[in-house]
Short mmCIF file of N, CA, C and O in Angstrom, two decimals:
data_model
loop_
_atom_site.label_atom_id
_atom_site.label_comp_id
_atom_site.label_asym_id
_atom_site.label_seq_id
_atom_site.Cartn_x
_atom_site.Cartn_y
_atom_site.Cartn_z
N MET U 1 21.45 14.01 -42.37
CA MET U 1 20.63 14.33 -41.17
C MET U 1 21.71 13.95 -39.95
O MET U 1 22.40 12.72 -39.88
N SER U 2 21.83 15.02 -39.13
CA SER U 2 22.87 14.62 -37.85
C SER U 2 22.25 13.96 -36.73
O SER U 2 21.09 14.35 -36.40
N GLN U 3 23.07 13.14 -36.11
CA GLN U 3 22.19 12.54 -34.87
C GLN U 3 22.82 13.54 -33.82
O GLN U 3 24.20 13.60 -33.50
N THR U 4 22.03 13.62 -32.82
CA THR U 4 22.50 14.29 -31.69
C THR U 4 22.12 13.43 -30.56
O THR U 4 20.91 12.83 -30.37
N THR U 5 23.14 13.23 -29.46
CA THR U 5 22.85 12.20 -28.39
C THR U 5 22.47 13.27 -27.11
O THR U 5 23.13 14.12 -26.83
N LEU U 6 21.36 13.00 -26.71
CA LEU U 6 20.90 13.52 -25.65
C LEU U 6 21.01 12.86 -24.23
O LEU U 6 20.88 11.79 -24.08
N HIS U 7 21.81 13.73 -23.18
CA HIS U 7 22.33 13.19 -22.00
C HIS U 7 21.28 13.65 -21.08
O HIS U 7 21.20 14.79 -20.64
N MET U 8 20.42 12.76 -20.53
CA MET U 8 19.29 13.14 -19.85
C MET U 8 19.62 12.93 -18.30
O MET U 8 20.03 11.81 -17.89
N MET U 9 19.31 13.90 -17.48
CA MET U 9 19.99 13.77 -15.80
C MET U 9 18.58 13.29 -15.43
O MET U 9 17.36 13.70 -15.82
N PRO U 10 18.69 12.29 -14.66
CA PRO U 10 17.73 11.61 -13.76
C PRO U 10 17.13 12.93 -13.05
O PRO U 10 17.58 13.89 -12.42
N ARG U 11 15.62 12.94 -13.14
CA ARG U 11 14.92 14.16 -12.28
C ARG U 11 14.56 13.55 -11.03
O ARG U 11 14.05 12.65 -10.95
N THR U 12 14.72 14.33 -9.98
CA THR U 12 14.54 14.11 -8.76
C THR U 12 13.00 14.89 -8.20
O THR U 12 13.24 16.36 -8.34
N VAL U 13 12.15 14.13 -7.77
CA VAL U 13 11.16 14.94 -7.34
C VAL U 13 10.71 15.00 -5.90
O VAL U 13 11.17 14.08 -5.36
N VAL U 14 10.95 16.26 -5.34
CA VAL U 14 10.92 16.34 -4.01
C VAL U 14 9.38 16.99 -3.65
O VAL U 14 9.03 17.94 -4.09
N LEU U 15 8.55 16.44 -2.82
CA LEU U 15 7.22 16.43 -2.31
C LEU U 15 7.15 17.20 -0.92
O LEU U 15 7.75 16.34 -0.05
N ASN U 16 6.48 18.23 -0.62
CA ASN U 16 6.32 18.59 0.71
C ASN U 16 5.04 17.75 1.28
O ASN U 16 4.48 17.04 0.42
N ASP U 17 4.81 17.64 2.56
CA ASP U 17 3.79 16.77 3.15
C ASP U 17 2.62 17.63 2.68
O ASP U 17 1.57 16.91 2.36
N ALA U 18 2.35 18.95 2.36
CA ALA U 18 1.22 19.53 1.91
C ALA U 18 0.80 19.09 0.56
O ALA U 18 -0.37 19.38 0.27
N ASP U 19 1.93 18.86 -0.39
CA ASP U 19 1.58 18.21 -1.49
C ASP U 19 1.04 16.83 -1.70
O ASP U 19 0.77 16.45 -2.85
N ARG U 20 1.28 15.96 -0.69
CA ARG U 20 0.89 14.70 -0.91
C ARG U 20 -0.70 14.38 -1.02
O ARG U 20 -1.12 15.06 -0.03
N GLN U 21 -0.74 13.37 -1.48
CA GLN U 21 -2.14 12.93 -1.10
C GLN U 21 -2.55 11.61 -0.36
O GLN U 21 -1.64 10.62 -0.54
N PRO U 22 -3.20 11.78 0.74
CA PRO U 22 -3.28 10.61 1.56
C PRO U 22 -3.55 9.28 0.82
O PRO U 22 -4.61 9.35 0.04
N CYS U 23 -2.99 8.08 1.03
CA CYS U 23 -3.46 6.93 0.52
C CYS U 23 -4.62 6.16 1.52
O CYS U 23 -4.28 6.21 2.63
N GLU U 24 -5.44 5.78 0.90
CA GLU U 24 -6.74 5.26 1.83
C GLU U 24 -6.44 3.71 1.52
O GLU U 24 -6.35 3.08 0.66
N ILE U 25 -6.56 3.03 2.89
CA ILE U 25 -6.19 1.69 3.24
C ILE U 25 -7.52 0.83 3.19
O ILE U 25 -8.23 1.32 4.07
N TRP U 26 -7.76 -0.21 2.52
CA TRP U 26 -8.99 -1.05 2.57
C TRP U 26 -8.43 -2.25 3.03
O TRP U 26 -7.36 -2.80 2.82
N THR U 27 -9.39 -2.98 3.77
CA THR U 27 -9.16 -4.36 4.25
C THR U 27 -10.57 -5.18 4.11
O THR U 27 -11.73 -4.51 4.20
N ARG U 28 -10.27 -6.42 4.22
CA ARG U 28 -11.37 -7.25 4.07
C ARG U 28 -11.82 -7.49 5.42
O ARG U 28 -11.08 -8.21 6.22
N VAL U 29 -13.20 -7.34 5.97
CA VAL U 29 -13.72 -7.63 7.35
C VAL U 29 -14.87 -8.39 7.08
O VAL U 29 -15.87 -7.81 6.33
N MET U 30 -15.16 -9.48 7.75
CA MET U 30 -16.24 -10.18 7.64
C MET U 30 -16.92 -10.51 6.17
O MET U 30 -18.13 -10.18 5.96
N GLY U 31 -16.23 -10.82 5.28
CA GLY U 31 -16.77 -11.11 3.99
C GLY U 31 -16.86 -9.83 3.03
O GLY U 31 -17.16 -10.22 1.73
N TYR U 32 -16.59 -8.79 3.57
CA TYR U 32 -16.76 -7.67 2.43
C TYR U 32 -15.64 -6.52 2.70
O TYR U 32 -14.83 -6.58 3.80
N HIS U 33 -15.22 -5.46 1.90
CA HIS U 33 -14.20 -4.80 1.92
C HIS U 33 -14.54 -3.27 2.38
O HIS U 33 -15.71 -2.89 2.23
N ARG U 34 -13.90 -2.84 3.63
CA ARG U 34 -14.19 -1.53 4.20
C ARG U 34 -12.81 -0.59 4.29
O ARG U 34 -11.82 -1.34 4.64
N PRO U 35 -12.88 0.65 4.09
CA PRO U 35 -11.89 1.33 4.51
C PRO U 35 -11.40 1.44 5.87
O PRO U 35 -12.40 1.40 6.85
N VAL U 36 -10.07 1.53 6.12
CA VAL U 36 -9.79 1.34 7.54
C VAL U 36 -10.08 2.71 8.22
O VAL U 36 -10.40 2.73 9.44
N SER U 37 -10.16 3.74 7.43
CA SER U 37 -10.35 5.17 7.93
C SER U 37 -12.12 5.25 8.67
O SER U 37 -12.17 5.91 9.77
N SER U 38 -12.83 4.11 8.24
CA SER U 38 -14.19 4.01 9.04
C SER U 38 -14.33 3.21 10.08
O SER U 38 -15.47 3.23 10.63
N PHE U 39 -13.20 2.55 10.42
CA PHE U 39 -13.33 1.76 11.83
C PHE U 39 -13.20 2.73 13.01
O PHE U 39 -12.76 3.58 13.01
N ASN U 40 -13.96 2.09 14.11
CA ASN U 40 -13.81 2.87 15.29
C ASN U 40 -12.27 2.46 15.99
O ASN U 40 -11.65 1.80 15.29
N THR U 41 -11.95 3.17 17.08
CA THR U 41 -10.70 3.17 17.68
C THR U 41 -10.29 1.68 18.01
O THR U 41 -9.02 1.37 17.54
N GLY U 42 -11.18 0.90 18.54
CA GLY U 42 -10.85 -0.57 18.90
C GLY U 42 -10.52 -1.44 17.73
O GLY U 42 -9.53 -1.95 17.68
N LYS U 43 -11.37 -1.15 16.47
CA LYS U 43 -10.89 -1.69 15.29
C LYS U 43 -9.70 -1.44 14.83
O LYS U 43 -8.98 -2.42 14.21
N LYS U 44 -9.41 -0.09 14.69
CA LYS U 44 -8.25 0.48 14.00
C LYS U 44 -6.91 -0.15 14.79
O LYS U 44 -6.02 -0.65 14.25
N GLY U 45 -7.23 -0.32 16.08
CA GLY U 45 -6.01 -0.83 17.06
C GLY U 45 -5.62 -2.34 16.58
O GLY U 45 -4.83 -2.83 16.44
N GLU U 46 -7.01 -3.06 16.51
CA GLU U 46 -6.85 -4.61 16.18
C GLU U 46 -6.19 -4.56 14.51
O GLU U 46 -5.32 -5.58 14.18
N PHE U 47 -6.49 -3.72 13.80
CA PHE U 47 -6.09 -3.94 12.44
C PHE U 47 -4.64 -3.72 12.43
O PHE U 47 -3.72 -4.35 11.68
N TYR U 48 -4.04 -2.61 13.16
CA TYR U 48 -2.63 -2.33 13.05
C TYR U 48 -1.89 -3.28 13.93
O TYR U 48 -0.49 -3.41 13.58
N GLU U 49 -2.37 -4.23 14.90
CA GLU U 49 -1.68 -5.21 15.59
C GLU U 49 -1.68 -6.48 14.63
O GLU U 49 -0.87 -7.48 15.27
N ARG U 50 -2.23 -6.73 13.67
CA ARG U 50 -2.33 -7.73 12.84
C ARG U 50 -1.05 -8.34 12.33
O ARG U 50 0.06 -7.58 12.40
N LYS U 51 -0.62 -9.40 12.44
CA LYS U 51 0.58 -10.39 12.07
C LYS U 51 0.18 -10.86 10.60
O LYS U 51 -0.85 -11.73 10.48
N TYR U 52 1.02 -10.63 9.66
CA TYR U 52 0.95 -11.22 8.30
C TYR U 52 1.92 -12.12 8.27
O TYR U 52 3.13 -12.15 8.82
N PHE U 53 1.54 -13.39 7.55
CA PHE U 53 2.43 -14.83 7.50
C PHE U 53 2.25 -15.28 5.91
O PHE U 53 1.25 -15.01 5.36
N GLN U 54 3.01 -15.77 5.41
CA GLN U 54 3.10 -16.42 4.07
C GLN U 54 3.16 -17.89 4.48
O GLN U 54 4.37 -18.45 5.11
N GLU U 55 2.06 -18.72 4.29
CA GLU U 55 2.30 -20.30 4.28
C GLU U 55 3.59 -20.79 3.51
O GLU U 55 3.39 -20.60 2.25
N PRO U 56 4.14 -21.64 4.11
CA PRO U 56 5.14 -22.42 3.33
C PRO U 56 4.74 -23.32 2.39
O PRO U 56 3.48 -23.96 2.62
N GLN U 57 5.21 -23.45 1.14
CA GLN U 57 4.83 -24.32 0.05
C GLN U 57 5.04 -25.93 0.49
O GLN U 57 5.99 -26.02 0.89
N SER U 58 4.01 -26.56 0.29
CA SER U 58 4.04 -27.70 0.69
C SER U 58 4.94 -28.75 -0.31
O SER U 58 4.99 -28.51 -1.39
N THR U 59 5.78 -29.69 0.37
CA THR U 59 6.57 -30.34 -0.52
C THR U 59 5.89 -31.88 -0.93
O THR U 59 6.74 -32.51 -1.49
N ALA U 60 4.91 -32.03 0.00
CA ALA U 60 4.13 -33.48 -0.21
C ALA U 60 3.24 -33.47 -1.48
O ALA U 60 2.76 -32.78 -2.03
N ALA U 61 3.65 -34.65 -2.25
CA ALA U 61 2.61 -34.91 -3.37
C ALA U 61 1.33 -35.32 -3.13
O ALA U 61 1.05 -36.07 -2.12
N CYS U 62 0.35 -34.86 -3.90
CA CYS U 62 -0.90 -35.20 -3.60
C CYS U 62 -1.21 -36.47 -4.12
O CYS U 62 -0.88 -36.90 -5.22
#
């Protein structure tokens, strides 16, 4: 049995905008989850102005 080494070239996929599927973004609002696409204009503006942070880990012992 002979062994054949296959050299696979990386495959590059190129999509046009027409081939793409939109991603639906959901967020938690007042205790429940809703899609951002269902927000009114003002609520969408508030969502996109949000600042995200990560609280630093405490070094104090409990």
